[in-house]
Amino acid sequence: MTEGQVIVGLEVHCQLDTKSKLFCGCSTDYRSDAPNTHVCPVCLGLPGAMPVLNKRSIEYAIRVAKALNCSVLPESEFSRKNYFYPDLDKAYQITQYDKPLAEGGYLEIESDEGGEKRIRITRIHVEEDPGRLVHKGTTESGKYSLVDYNRAGIPLIEIVSEPDMRSPKEARKFLNKLRATLEYLSVFDSEKEGSLRVDANISIKGSERVEIKNISSYKGVEKALLFEITRQKSLLRRGQKVDRETRHYLEARGVTQSSRSKEQEHDYRYFPEPDLRPLHVQSWVEGIVLPELPDARRERFIAQYGCSLNHARTLTGELRLANFFETVVAADPQGLSTLADTWIADTLIGELNYRTMSIDAVDPAGFTELLTLVKAGTITDKSGIEVLRVMLDQRRNTQPCETPAAIVDRLQVRKGSFAASAHSGAECLPVVDPIRTSIAEVLAEQPAAVEDFRKGKKGAFNFLIGQLMKKTRGCADPGELNRMLTEELTMKEV
Ligand SMILES: [Zn+2]
């Protein structure tokens, strides 16, 4: 390890996707319900209420332990972590302390240098989620806070890594891989808000370590770490030292801020939870059969469908995407796999990201039909992309969705029909001026895309072309549209 090297370790809290809470029968499906409607004497911490352990949550945690190559310990134990905070109604959290459920595993990620790299897992323990505070107004001007105990008692696992990551990018890859693994195990739903929260430890070799608390989205982790590296390096450059401290990440501003709280482990006065017996669950491990995990699926995609390593990595990096790919190629495994591999991993993901849409919004049958048209040579790749854009826009704007074949006919992009300048259709807009009008209309209707284009986003231009194609009902020559739109956009810039 060289001087100035960045050292990162993560503590990841994941909500387990069980039906009921960790120590009571309250439903975990609280997100769309009114505050304090999923509560009972146990999760409200009323005097005399006794916790009863949810067996399923321990099974789920063992699944994770097994997938992350950890050893489940012969005996683990719940402890009370004592502290007062309004979201913690009992004034203690039931967690695991010196006897966690599992220890000593690893997860493989793609390293910055390429190739696989092992990130060691220190431990996995089970605990309950606290409630949630809702602040009225901003932190500065807020008059009061409300508390919602619906989240109190939701089962969590905390996965603690060794400080094996050497860059914010590696931290992001670790989280992506971990998230995918948890989804493949069917124990976790990343679409649920707040289902994954991260604390990150970061230091520059030779200096003190800083803990960044409560990063509420996995996407915030890379940004928080990048900010912290810049801050720490600039302190060191000026001959100052980095304090060992806890900082909070302020997502909206993209900065970390020193926390006033200075609790240390011994302040929590941990002691074994007297209302719960120690756990002896090592024997469960053998009986738990794991499904196919991301690495195995990636290798299978390469072997079975001839995907490139990069495409296979992208496709299997998300459970929903991998399932979508296999649904599409199932129609014609020999014929479609090569095409589907590139079309999904490159084209479709790009178009979805541009529209901030998820893969769930795409109908596999329609997409398969589109690929079949491209494969049969009915349309070119380029026309195929135009058709795809129309399909996605219709879905996004909740318009009636046409079939790819209907869009092909409407845009007149069938090979040999010479789309572009075919002005025979009665509906078509024939001359240049109406196209200028359409461009002006589209630019007025899509100020955000124009703005994106100015910021250098290439996708924005393609999106505007897509909108224009729609408006001109495919009757204009795409080359001509390209030229005219470029002209309009650059003219407006001056
Ligand atoms: Zn309850």
Tab-separated table of C-alpha atoms and ligand atoms in Angstrom:
chain	number	residue	atom	x	y	z
A	1	MET	CA	0.000	0.000	0.000
A	2	THR	CA	1.463	3.361	-0.980
A	3	GLU	CA	1.522	6.651	0.905
A	4	GLY	CA	-1.600	8.712	0.279
A	5	GLN	CA	-3.586	5.539	-0.407
A	6	VAL	CA	-7.327	5.766	0.262
A	7	ILE	CA	-8.704	3.141	2.667
A	8	VAL	CA	-12.454	2.504	2.814
A	9	GLY	CA	-14.574	0.131	4.905
A	10	LEU	CA	-18.373	-0.021	4.893
A	11	GLU	CA	-21.146	-0.886	7.339
A	12	VAL	CA	-24.294	-1.648	5.412
A	13	HIS	CA	-27.746	-1.832	7.010
A	14	CYS	CA	-30.297	-3.746	4.956
A	15	GLN	CA	-33.950	-4.242	5.783
A	16	LEU	CA	-34.907	-7.882	5.420
A	17	ASP	CA	-38.029	-8.285	3.321
A	18	THR	CA	-40.057	-10.375	5.798
A	19	LYS	CA	-43.834	-10.086	6.204
A	20	SER	CA	-43.751	-9.243	9.907
A	21	LYS	CA	-41.377	-7.377	12.215
A	22	LEU	CA	-38.396	-8.887	14.055
A	23	PHE	CA	-39.991	-9.330	17.496
A	24	CYS	CA	-43.768	-8.963	16.937
A	25	GLY	CA	-46.488	-9.763	14.420
A	26	CYS	CA	-46.879	-6.217	13.028
A	27	SER	CA	-46.788	-6.011	9.247
A	28	THR	CA	-43.657	-4.594	7.610
A	29	ASP	CA	-45.657	-3.257	4.653
A	30	TYR	CA	-45.997	0.214	6.144
A	31	ARG	CA	-44.737	2.626	3.509
A	32	SER	CA	-48.059	3.673	2.017
A	33	ASP	CA	-49.956	3.667	5.337
A	34	ALA	CA	-50.644	6.385	7.896
A	35	PRO	CA	-48.007	6.907	10.638
A	36	ASN	CA	-48.202	4.728	13.767
A	37	THR	CA	-50.675	2.240	12.304
A	38	HIS	CA	-48.268	-0.743	12.259
A	39	VAL	CA	-47.568	-0.835	15.980
A	40	CYS	CA	-48.268	-2.988	19.047
A	41	PRO	CA	-47.119	-3.067	22.707
A	42	VAL	CA	-43.898	-4.896	21.706
A	43	CYS	CA	-42.654	-2.520	19.029
A	44	LEU	CA	-43.899	0.473	21.027
A	45	GLY	CA	-41.822	-0.752	23.979
A	46	LEU	CA	-44.705	-0.694	26.461
A	47	PRO	CA	-43.916	-2.052	29.961
A	48	GLY	CA	-44.165	-5.812	30.247
A	49	ALA	CA	-44.338	-6.546	26.504
A	50	MET	CA	-42.076	-9.436	25.539
A	51	PRO	CA	-40.242	-9.892	22.220
A	52	VAL	CA	-40.766	-13.111	20.234
A	53	LEU	CA	-38.112	-13.747	17.581
A	54	ASN	CA	-39.242	-14.000	13.935
A	55	LYS	CA	-37.763	-17.267	12.653
A	56	ARG	CA	-37.916	-16.214	9.001
A	57	SER	CA	-35.679	-13.202	9.586
A	58	ILE	CA	-32.959	-15.462	11.020
A	59	GLU	CA	-33.304	-17.779	7.999
A	60	TYR	CA	-32.916	-14.785	5.690
A	61	ALA	CA	-29.851	-13.573	7.596
A	62	ILE	CA	-28.299	-17.050	7.343
A	63	ARG	CA	-28.955	-17.065	3.585
A	64	VAL	CA	-26.985	-13.818	3.345
A	65	ALA	CA	-24.209	-15.191	5.575
A	66	LYS	CA	-23.906	-18.268	3.379
A	67	ALA	CA	-23.897	-16.253	0.132
A	68	LEU	CA	-21.166	-13.994	1.544
A	69	ASN	CA	-19.053	-17.017	2.546
A	70	CYS	CA	-19.343	-16.264	6.278
A	71	SER	CA	-19.345	-18.827	9.113
A	72	VAL	CA	-22.480	-18.883	11.228
A	73	LEU	CA	-21.336	-19.060	14.846
A	74	PRO	CA	-22.436	-21.972	17.090
A	75	GLU	CA	-23.878	-19.452	19.550
A	76	SER	CA	-24.946	-15.879	18.960
A	77	GLU	CA	-26.750	-13.530	21.270
A	78	PHE	CA	-28.923	-10.435	21.278
A	79	SER	CA	-27.817	-7.435	23.349
A	80	ARG	CA	-29.356	-4.169	24.445
A	81	LYS	CA	-27.729	-1.027	23.150
A	82	ASN	CA	-28.866	1.704	25.526
A	83	TYR	CA	-29.372	5.260	24.428
A	84	PHE	CA	-32.153	7.802	24.268
A	85	TYR	CA	-33.404	9.221	21.023
A	86	PRO	CA	-37.040	10.059	20.209
A	87	ASP	CA	-37.197	7.453	17.405
A	88	LEU	CA	-36.197	4.744	19.889
A	89	ASP	CA	-39.266	4.266	22.079
A	90	LYS	CA	-37.742	1.629	24.423
A	91	ALA	CA	-34.605	3.756	24.979
A	92	TYR	CA	-32.604	0.711	23.871
A	93	GLN	CA	-32.148	-1.118	20.594
A	94	ILE	CA	-32.058	-4.892	20.461
A	95	THR	CA	-28.987	-5.751	18.414
A	96	GLN	CA	-26.070	-8.166	18.461
A	97	TYR	CA	-22.794	-7.069	19.944
A	98	ASP	CA	-19.995	-9.404	21.004
A	99	LYS	CA	-21.697	-12.554	19.686
A	100	PRO	CA	-22.905	-11.794	16.147
A	101	LEU	CA	-24.739	-14.278	13.933
A	102	ALA	CA	-21.870	-14.787	11.473
A	103	GLU	CA	-18.248	-13.810	10.849
A	104	GLY	CA	-15.391	-13.970	8.394
A	105	GLY	CA	-16.596	-14.007	4.768
A	106	TYR	CA	-15.944	-12.211	1.519
A	107	LEU	CA	-17.581	-10.793	-1.597
A	108	GLU	CA	-15.825	-10.607	-4.950
A	109	ILE	CA	-16.008	-7.410	-6.969
A	110	GLU	CA	-14.387	-6.160	-10.166
A	111	SER	CA	-11.315	-4.207	-9.012
A	112	ASP	CA	-10.220	-0.843	-10.364
A	113	GLU	CA	-7.418	-2.616	-12.219
A	114	GLY	CA	-9.892	-5.072	-13.780
A	115	GLY	CA	-10.058	-8.689	-12.644
A	116	GLU	CA	-11.730	-9.931	-9.481
A	117	LYS	CA	-10.931	-8.659	-6.019
A	118	ARG	CA	-12.068	-10.045	-2.677
A	119	ILE	CA	-13.530	-7.658	-0.114
A	120	ARG	CA	-13.494	-9.381	3.247
A	121	ILE	CA	-16.620	-9.359	5.428
A	122	THR	CA	-15.897	-8.962	9.142
A	123	ARG	CA	-19.321	-9.875	10.499
A	124	ILE	CA	-23.063	-9.944	9.956
A	125	HIS	CA	-25.440	-9.242	12.790
A	126	VAL	CA	-29.199	-8.971	13.203
A	127	GLU	CA	-30.943	-5.996	14.814
A	128	GLU	CA	-34.178	-4.015	14.855
A	129	ASP	CA	-34.722	-0.784	12.947
A	130	PRO	CA	-35.664	2.264	15.055
A	131	GLY	CA	-38.677	4.453	14.207
A	132	ARG	CA	-38.492	7.447	11.950
A	133	LEU	CA	-38.526	11.171	12.698
A	134	VAL	CA	-40.317	13.507	10.326
A	135	HIS	CA	-39.030	17.061	10.629
A	136	LYS	CA	-41.463	19.850	9.865
A	137	GLY	CA	-39.741	22.641	7.969
A	138	THR	CA	-35.988	22.783	7.429
A	139	THR	CA	-33.377	21.864	10.032
A	140	GLU	CA	-32.784	25.565	10.709
A	141	SER	CA	-36.361	26.845	10.732
A	142	GLY	CA	-38.229	23.675	11.768
A	143	LYS	CA	-40.638	24.185	14.635
A	144	TYR	CA	-41.096	20.563	15.641
A	145	SER	CA	-40.581	16.929	14.639
A	146	LEU	CA	-43.090	14.102	14.427
A	147	VAL	CA	-42.308	10.496	15.184
A	148	ASP	CA	-43.572	7.460	13.282
A	149	TYR	CA	-43.010	4.042	14.883
A	150	ASN	CA	-44.176	2.023	11.860
A	151	ARG	CA	-40.535	1.312	11.050
A	152	ALA	CA	-39.634	0.412	14.659
A	153	GLY	CA	-38.789	-3.291	14.822
A	154	ILE	CA	-38.322	-3.957	11.088
A	155	PRO	CA	-35.616	-6.637	10.817
A	156	LEU	CA	-32.226	-5.347	9.734
A	157	ILE	CA	-28.919	-6.995	9.106
A	158	GLU	CA	-25.728	-5.058	9.427
A	159	ILE	CA	-22.953	-6.233	7.130
A	160	VAL	CA	-19.528	-4.947	8.174
A	161	SER	CA	-16.649	-5.085	5.694
A	162	GLU	CA	-12.926	-4.977	6.340
A	163	PRO	CA	-11.229	-1.758	5.114
A	164	ASP	CA	-10.352	-3.433	1.810
A	165	MET	CA	-11.642	-0.871	-0.694
A	166	ARG	CA	-9.159	1.554	-2.229
A	167	SER	CA	-11.425	4.073	-3.963
A	168	PRO	CA	-14.996	5.416	-3.914
A	169	LYS	CA	-15.534	3.517	-7.166
A	170	GLU	CA	-14.645	0.220	-5.515
A	171	ALA	CA	-17.060	1.090	-2.706
A	172	ARG	CA	-19.806	1.625	-5.287
A	173	LYS	CA	-18.997	-1.688	-6.952
A	174	PHE	CA	-19.102	-3.459	-3.593
A	175	LEU	CA	-22.527	-1.985	-2.828
A	176	ASN	CA	-23.875	-2.812	-6.287
A	177	LYS	CA	-22.680	-6.381	-5.983
A	178	LEU	CA	-24.030	-6.688	-2.454
A	179	ARG	CA	-27.405	-5.285	-3.483
A	180	ALA	CA	-27.615	-7.678	-6.446
A	181	THR	CA	-26.675	-10.625	-4.220
A	182	LEU	CA	-29.352	-9.727	-1.651
A	183	GLU	CA	-31.964	-9.446	-4.409
A	184	TYR	CA	-31.001	-12.789	-5.949
A	185	LEU	CA	-31.463	-14.288	-2.463
A	186	SER	CA	-35.036	-12.860	-2.347
A	187	VAL	CA	-34.422	-11.385	1.099
A	188	PHE	CA	-34.340	-7.725	0.142
A	189	ASP	CA	-36.147	-5.231	-2.061
A	190	SER	CA	-33.950	-2.352	-3.206
A	191	GLU	CA	-36.952	-0.487	-4.655
A	192	LYS	CA	-38.269	0.204	-1.147
A	193	GLU	CA	-37.230	3.608	0.106
A	194	GLY	CA	-34.640	3.508	2.881
A	195	SER	CA	-34.173	-0.273	2.632
A	196	LEU	CA	-30.378	0.149	2.444
A	197	ARG	CA	-28.371	2.626	4.538
A	198	VAL	CA	-24.621	2.899	4.758
A	199	ASP	CA	-21.995	4.139	7.223
A	200	ALA	CA	-18.555	4.518	5.648
A	201	ASN	CA	-15.112	4.607	7.272
A	202	ILE	CA	-12.485	6.408	5.299
A	203	SER	CA	-8.874	7.400	5.874
A	204	ILE	CA	-5.815	8.390	3.942
A	205	LYS	CA	-2.995	5.980	4.819
A	206	GLY	CA	-1.040	7.292	7.785
A	207	SER	CA	-3.884	9.548	9.056
A	208	GLU	CA	-6.860	9.235	11.370
A	209	ARG	CA	-10.058	7.519	10.302
A	210	VAL	CA	-13.341	9.374	9.791
A	211	GLU	CA	-16.747	7.740	10.000
A	212	ILE	CA	-19.504	9.071	7.749
A	213	LYS	CA	-22.885	8.161	9.225
A	214	ASN	CA	-26.244	7.367	7.719
A	215	ILE	CA	-25.821	7.772	4.009
A	216	SER	CA	-29.386	7.112	3.032
A	217	SER	CA	-28.899	5.868	-0.499
A	218	TYR	CA	-26.196	3.656	-1.941
A	219	LYS	CA	-25.755	6.218	-4.695
A	220	GLY	CA	-24.798	8.836	-2.089
A	221	VAL	CA	-21.866	6.728	-0.868
A	222	GLU	CA	-19.529	7.392	-3.779
A	223	LYS	CA	-20.252	11.151	-3.624
A	224	ALA	CA	-19.792	11.333	0.149
A	225	LEU	CA	-16.466	9.472	-0.129
A	226	LEU	CA	-15.240	11.676	-2.978
A	227	PHE	CA	-16.034	14.770	-0.929
A	228	GLU	CA	-14.291	13.348	2.129
A	229	ILE	CA	-11.111	12.423	0.201
A	230	THR	CA	-10.825	15.952	-1.155
A	231	ARG	CA	-11.387	17.416	2.314
A	232	GLN	CA	-8.854	15.129	4.028
A	233	LYS	CA	-6.203	15.522	1.332
A	234	SER	CA	-6.476	19.289	1.370
A	235	LEU	CA	-6.060	19.322	5.183
A	236	LEU	CA	-2.928	17.187	4.875
A	237	ARG	CA	-1.562	19.329	2.065
A	238	ARG	CA	-1.812	22.379	4.280
A	239	GLY	CA	0.104	20.570	7.022
A	240	GLN	CA	-2.998	20.139	9.225
A	241	LYS	CA	-4.166	16.857	10.664
A	242	VAL	CA	-7.362	14.908	10.110
A	243	ASP	CA	-9.370	14.505	13.332
A	244	ARG	CA	-10.747	11.142	14.264
A	245	GLU	CA	-14.458	11.942	14.263
A	246	THR	CA	-17.947	11.095	13.106
A	247	ARG	CA	-19.417	13.156	10.291
A	248	HIS	CA	-22.838	13.270	8.679
A	249	TYR	CA	-23.437	13.392	4.957
A	250	LEU	CA	-25.784	16.175	3.838
A	251	GLU	CA	-27.179	14.665	0.658
A	252	ALA	CA	-28.734	17.835	-0.762
A	253	ARG	CA	-25.490	19.796	-0.496
A	254	GLY	CA	-23.123	16.900	-1.229
A	255	VAL	CA	-20.909	17.674	1.772
A	256	THR	CA	-20.046	16.002	5.096
A	257	GLN	CA	-20.356	17.860	8.380
A	258	SER	CA	-18.844	17.167	11.780
A	259	SER	CA	-21.374	15.665	14.232
A	260	ARG	CA	-21.552	17.011	17.719
A	261	SER	CA	-22.311	13.630	19.260
A	262	LYS	CA	-19.230	11.944	20.680
A	263	GLU	CA	-20.647	8.608	21.843
A	264	GLN	CA	-18.183	5.796	22.256
A	265	GLU	CA	-18.972	2.092	22.300
A	266	HIS	CA	-18.783	1.938	26.104
A	267	ASP	CA	-21.388	4.728	26.447
A	268	TYR	CA	-24.054	2.343	25.190
A	269	ARG	CA	-23.714	0.035	28.207
A	270	TYR	CA	-24.366	-3.085	26.133
A	271	PHE	CA	-25.627	-6.115	28.027
A	272	PRO	CA	-27.233	-9.408	26.953
A	273	GLU	CA	-30.968	-9.067	26.215
A	274	PRO	CA	-32.628	-10.860	29.155
A	275	ASP	CA	-35.917	-11.520	27.289
A	276	LEU	CA	-34.356	-13.545	24.466
A	277	ARG	CA	-32.403	-16.791	24.614
A	278	PRO	CA	-29.053	-17.184	22.849
A	279	LEU	CA	-29.344	-18.482	19.286
A	280	HIS	CA	-28.015	-21.902	18.283
A	281	VAL	CA	-28.691	-21.967	14.566
A	282	GLN	CA	-25.480	-23.280	12.999
A	283	SER	CA	-27.282	-26.502	12.080
A	284	TRP	CA	-29.732	-24.552	9.876
A	285	VAL	CA	-26.969	-23.636	7.451
A	286	GLU	CA	-26.812	-26.997	5.716
A	287	GLY	CA	-30.541	-27.094	5.068
A	288	ILE	CA	-30.530	-23.722	3.318
A	289	VAL	CA	-30.073	-24.086	-0.431
A	290	LEU	CA	-28.975	-20.936	-2.217
A	291	PRO	CA	-30.348	-19.918	-5.607
A	292	GLU	CA	-28.039	-19.072	-8.528
A	293	LEU	CA	-26.065	-15.959	-7.515
A	294	PRO	CA	-24.794	-13.103	-9.744
A	295	ASP	CA	-21.314	-14.592	-10.417
A	296	ALA	CA	-22.696	-17.980	-11.404
A	297	ARG	CA	-25.335	-16.387	-13.600
A	298	ARG	CA	-22.710	-14.191	-15.270
A	299	GLU	CA	-20.603	-17.254	-16.137
A	300	ARG	CA	-23.698	-19.052	-17.410
A	301	PHE	CA	-24.665	-16.096	-19.639
A	302	ILE	CA	-21.181	-16.202	-21.178
A	303	ALA	CA	-21.265	-19.962	-21.718
A	304	GLN	CA	-24.919	-20.377	-22.720
A	305	TYR	CA	-25.601	-17.229	-24.750
A	306	GLY	CA	-22.097	-16.169	-25.804
A	307	CYS	CA	-22.375	-12.801	-24.003
A	308	SER	CA	-19.176	-10.771	-23.671
A	309	LEU	CA	-17.798	-10.486	-20.126
A	310	ASN	CA	-18.785	-6.829	-19.869
A	311	HIS	CA	-22.310	-7.405	-21.140
A	312	ALA	CA	-22.745	-10.434	-18.887
A	313	ARG	CA	-21.590	-8.339	-15.929
A	314	THR	CA	-24.074	-5.570	-16.737
A	315	LEU	CA	-26.979	-7.925	-17.410
A	316	THR	CA	-26.506	-9.972	-14.231
A	317	GLY	CA	-25.732	-6.914	-12.088
A	318	GLU	CA	-29.460	-6.494	-11.477
A	319	LEU	CA	-31.886	-9.316	-10.948
A	320	ARG	CA	-34.689	-7.657	-12.935
A	321	LEU	CA	-32.394	-6.991	-15.882
A	322	ALA	CA	-31.068	-10.557	-15.931
A	323	ASN	CA	-34.625	-11.910	-15.847
A	324	PHE	CA	-35.668	-9.530	-18.634
A	325	PHE	CA	-32.783	-10.739	-20.832
A	326	GLU	CA	-33.693	-14.375	-20.316
A	327	THR	CA	-37.388	-13.720	-21.018
A	328	VAL	CA	-36.467	-12.028	-24.306
A	329	VAL	CA	-34.038	-14.687	-25.537
A	330	ALA	CA	-36.359	-17.519	-24.503
A	331	ALA	CA	-38.383	-16.759	-27.650
A	332	ASP	CA	-35.478	-17.773	-29.887
A	333	PRO	CA	-32.333	-18.636	-27.892
A	334	GLN	CA	-30.167	-19.339	-30.964
A	335	GLY	CA	-31.233	-16.354	-32.978
A	336	LEU	CA	-31.756	-13.585	-30.479
A	337	SER	CA	-29.088	-13.951	-27.812
A	338	THR	CA	-26.280	-12.071	-29.587
A	339	LEU	CA	-28.595	-9.280	-30.597
A	340	ALA	CA	-30.355	-9.089	-27.207
A	341	ASP	CA	-27.031	-8.966	-25.360
A	342	THR	CA	-25.918	-5.720	-27.066
A	343	TRP	CA	-29.379	-4.224	-27.415
A	344	ILE	CA	-30.228	-4.600	-23.728
A	345	ALA	CA	-26.811	-3.960	-22.145
A	346	ASP	CA	-25.982	-0.938	-24.327
A	347	THR	CA	-28.950	0.578	-26.168
A	348	LEU	CA	-31.894	-0.136	-23.880
A	349	ILE	CA	-30.099	0.728	-20.616
A	350	GLY	CA	-28.896	4.010	-22.135
A	351	GLU	CA	-32.375	4.969	-23.317
A	352	LEU	CA	-33.915	3.998	-19.948
A	353	ASN	CA	-31.332	5.968	-17.959
A	354	TYR	CA	-31.931	8.991	-20.115
A	355	ARG	CA	-35.643	8.817	-19.340
A	356	THR	CA	-35.098	7.795	-15.681
A	357	MET	CA	-37.267	4.764	-16.355
A	358	SER	CA	-36.700	1.292	-14.897
A	359	ILE	CA	-36.583	-2.009	-16.740
A	360	ASP	CA	-39.953	-2.884	-15.171
A	361	ALA	CA	-41.559	-0.372	-17.536
A	362	VAL	CA	-40.486	-2.320	-20.624
A	363	ASP	CA	-42.758	-5.004	-22.032
A	364	PRO	CA	-40.527	-8.013	-22.864
A	365	ALA	CA	-42.900	-9.211	-25.604
A	366	GLY	CA	-42.821	-5.882	-27.450
A	367	PHE	CA	-39.054	-5.680	-27.113
A	368	THR	CA	-38.666	-9.232	-28.442
A	369	GLU	CA	-40.849	-8.332	-31.429
A	370	LEU	CA	-38.636	-5.313	-32.144
A	371	LEU	CA	-35.472	-7.442	-32.050
A	372	THR	CA	-37.097	-9.993	-34.334
A	373	LEU	CA	-37.761	-7.234	-36.900
A	374	VAL	CA	-34.127	-6.102	-36.694
A	375	LYS	CA	-32.858	-9.667	-36.954
A	376	ALA	CA	-35.056	-10.437	-39.979
A	377	GLY	CA	-33.629	-7.366	-41.701
A	378	THR	CA	-37.068	-5.743	-41.934
A	379	ILE	CA	-35.576	-2.605	-40.418
A	380	THR	CA	-32.029	-1.370	-39.880
A	381	ASP	CA	-30.398	-1.101	-36.443
A	382	LYS	CA	-30.764	2.642	-36.669
A	383	SER	CA	-34.494	2.484	-37.387
A	384	GLY	CA	-34.783	-0.065	-34.608
A	385	ILE	CA	-33.469	2.519	-32.146
A	386	GLU	CA	-36.012	5.064	-33.420
A	387	VAL	CA	-38.816	2.547	-32.916
A	388	LEU	CA	-37.525	1.733	-29.419
A	389	ARG	CA	-37.550	5.432	-28.512
A	390	VAL	CA	-41.146	5.766	-29.623
A	391	MET	CA	-42.077	2.678	-27.597
A	392	LEU	CA	-40.390	4.031	-24.454
A	393	ASP	CA	-41.850	7.516	-24.881
A	394	GLN	CA	-45.348	6.107	-25.297
A	395	ARG	CA	-44.885	4.053	-22.124
A	396	ARG	CA	-43.454	6.985	-20.201
A	397	ASN	CA	-46.191	9.373	-21.293
A	398	THR	CA	-48.801	6.692	-20.584
A	399	GLN	CA	-50.012	6.947	-24.141
A	400	PRO	CA	-51.583	3.948	-25.863
A	401	CYS	CA	-48.684	1.671	-26.794
A	402	GLU	CA	-48.385	0.619	-30.416
A	403	THR	CA	-46.710	-2.610	-31.474
A	404	PRO	CA	-43.231	-2.263	-33.000
A	405	ALA	CA	-44.647	-3.344	-36.392
A	406	ALA	CA	-47.273	-0.597	-36.258
A	407	ILE	CA	-44.604	1.984	-35.383
A	408	VAL	CA	-42.425	0.724	-38.248
A	409	ASP	CA	-45.310	1.227	-40.668
A	410	ARG	CA	-46.228	4.615	-39.310
A	411	LEU	CA	-42.630	5.880	-39.406
A	412	GLN	CA	-42.257	4.177	-42.812
A	413	VAL	CA	-38.860	2.840	-41.860
A	414	ARG	CA	-39.362	-0.607	-43.382
A	415	LYS	CA	-36.231	-1.332	-45.402
A	416	GLY	CA	-36.735	-0.500	-49.063
A	417	SER	CA	-39.664	1.809	-48.357
A	418	PHE	CA	-37.213	4.719	-47.980
A	419	ALA	CA	-38.747	6.278	-45.045
A	420	ALA	CA	-37.223	9.271	-44.798
A	421	SER	CA	-38.285	11.201	-47.761
A	422	ALA	CA	-41.397	9.245	-48.597
A	423	HIS	CA	-43.884	12.001	-48.952
A	424	SER	CA	-46.590	9.946	-50.529
A	425	GLY	CA	-48.648	9.397	-47.386
A	426	ALA	CA	-51.653	11.654	-47.139
A	427	GLU	CA	-50.949	12.457	-43.517
A	428	CYS	CA	-47.405	13.568	-44.153
A	429	LEU	CA	-46.076	17.032	-43.712
A	430	PRO	CA	-44.555	17.767	-47.067
A	431	VAL	CA	-42.244	20.734	-47.025
A	432	VAL	CA	-39.474	22.385	-45.094
A	433	ASP	CA	-41.406	25.060	-43.257
A	434	PRO	CA	-43.655	22.711	-41.300
A	435	ILE	CA	-40.487	20.954	-40.152
A	436	ARG	CA	-39.060	24.232	-38.900
A	437	THR	CA	-42.349	24.773	-37.106
A	438	SER	CA	-42.163	21.301	-35.583
A	439	ILE	CA	-38.616	21.935	-34.402
A	440	ALA	CA	-39.659	25.191	-32.776
A	441	GLU	CA	-42.582	23.431	-31.103
A	442	VAL	CA	-40.451	20.567	-29.810
A	443	LEU	CA	-37.821	22.959	-28.444
A	444	ALA	CA	-40.530	24.895	-26.645
A	445	GLU	CA	-42.134	21.743	-25.249
A	446	GLN	CA	-38.862	20.167	-24.057
A	447	PRO	CA	-36.879	22.883	-22.285
A	448	ALA	CA	-35.236	20.333	-19.974
A	449	ALA	CA	-33.827	18.318	-22.886
A	450	VAL	CA	-32.571	21.511	-24.556
A	451	GLU	CA	-30.867	22.417	-21.308
A	452	ASP	CA	-29.312	18.921	-21.104
A	453	PHE	CA	-28.046	19.269	-24.664
A	454	ARG	CA	-26.377	22.550	-23.755
A	455	LYS	CA	-24.697	20.799	-20.853
A	456	GLY	CA	-23.239	18.339	-23.334
A	457	LYS	CA	-25.574	15.344	-22.844
A	458	LYS	CA	-25.570	13.465	-26.140
A	459	GLY	CA	-28.712	11.544	-25.260
A	460	ALA	CA	-30.661	14.795	-25.156
A	461	PHE	CA	-30.102	15.368	-28.861
A	462	ASN	CA	-31.344	11.883	-29.705
A	463	PHE	CA	-34.331	12.401	-27.475
A	464	LEU	CA	-35.214	15.648	-29.292
A	465	ILE	CA	-34.861	13.858	-32.634
A	466	GLY	CA	-37.215	11.184	-31.320
A	467	GLN	CA	-39.762	13.836	-30.389
A	468	LEU	CA	-39.406	15.413	-33.828
A	469	MET	CA	-39.893	12.091	-35.597
A	470	LYS	CA	-43.083	11.693	-33.647
A	471	LYS	CA	-44.299	15.148	-34.476
A	472	THR	CA	-43.501	14.856	-38.170
A	473	ARG	CA	-45.028	11.373	-38.141
A	474	GLY	CA	-41.836	9.924	-39.584
A	475	CYS	CA	-42.234	11.755	-42.852
A	476	ALA	CA	-39.105	13.852	-42.607
A	477	ASP	CA	-35.669	12.672	-43.634
A	478	PRO	CA	-33.787	11.858	-40.401
A	479	GLY	CA	-30.546	13.209	-41.834
A	480	GLU	CA	-32.269	16.436	-42.711
A	481	LEU	CA	-33.897	16.612	-39.275
A	482	ASN	CA	-30.485	16.099	-37.671
A	483	ARG	CA	-28.997	18.907	-39.690
A	484	MET	CA	-31.851	21.314	-39.053
A	485	LEU	CA	-32.077	20.567	-35.350
A	486	THR	CA	-28.331	21.067	-34.927
A	487	GLU	CA	-28.677	24.358	-36.765
A	488	GLU	CA	-31.570	25.487	-34.551
A	489	LEU	CA	-29.864	24.509	-31.336
A	490	THR	CA	-26.541	26.142	-32.172
A	491	MET	CA	-28.248	29.247	-33.504
A	492	LYS	CA	-30.160	29.659	-30.268
A	493	GLU	CA	-26.927	29.310	-28.319
A	494	VAL	CA	-25.335	32.388	-29.870
B	1	ZN	ZN	-45.462	-4.567	16.765
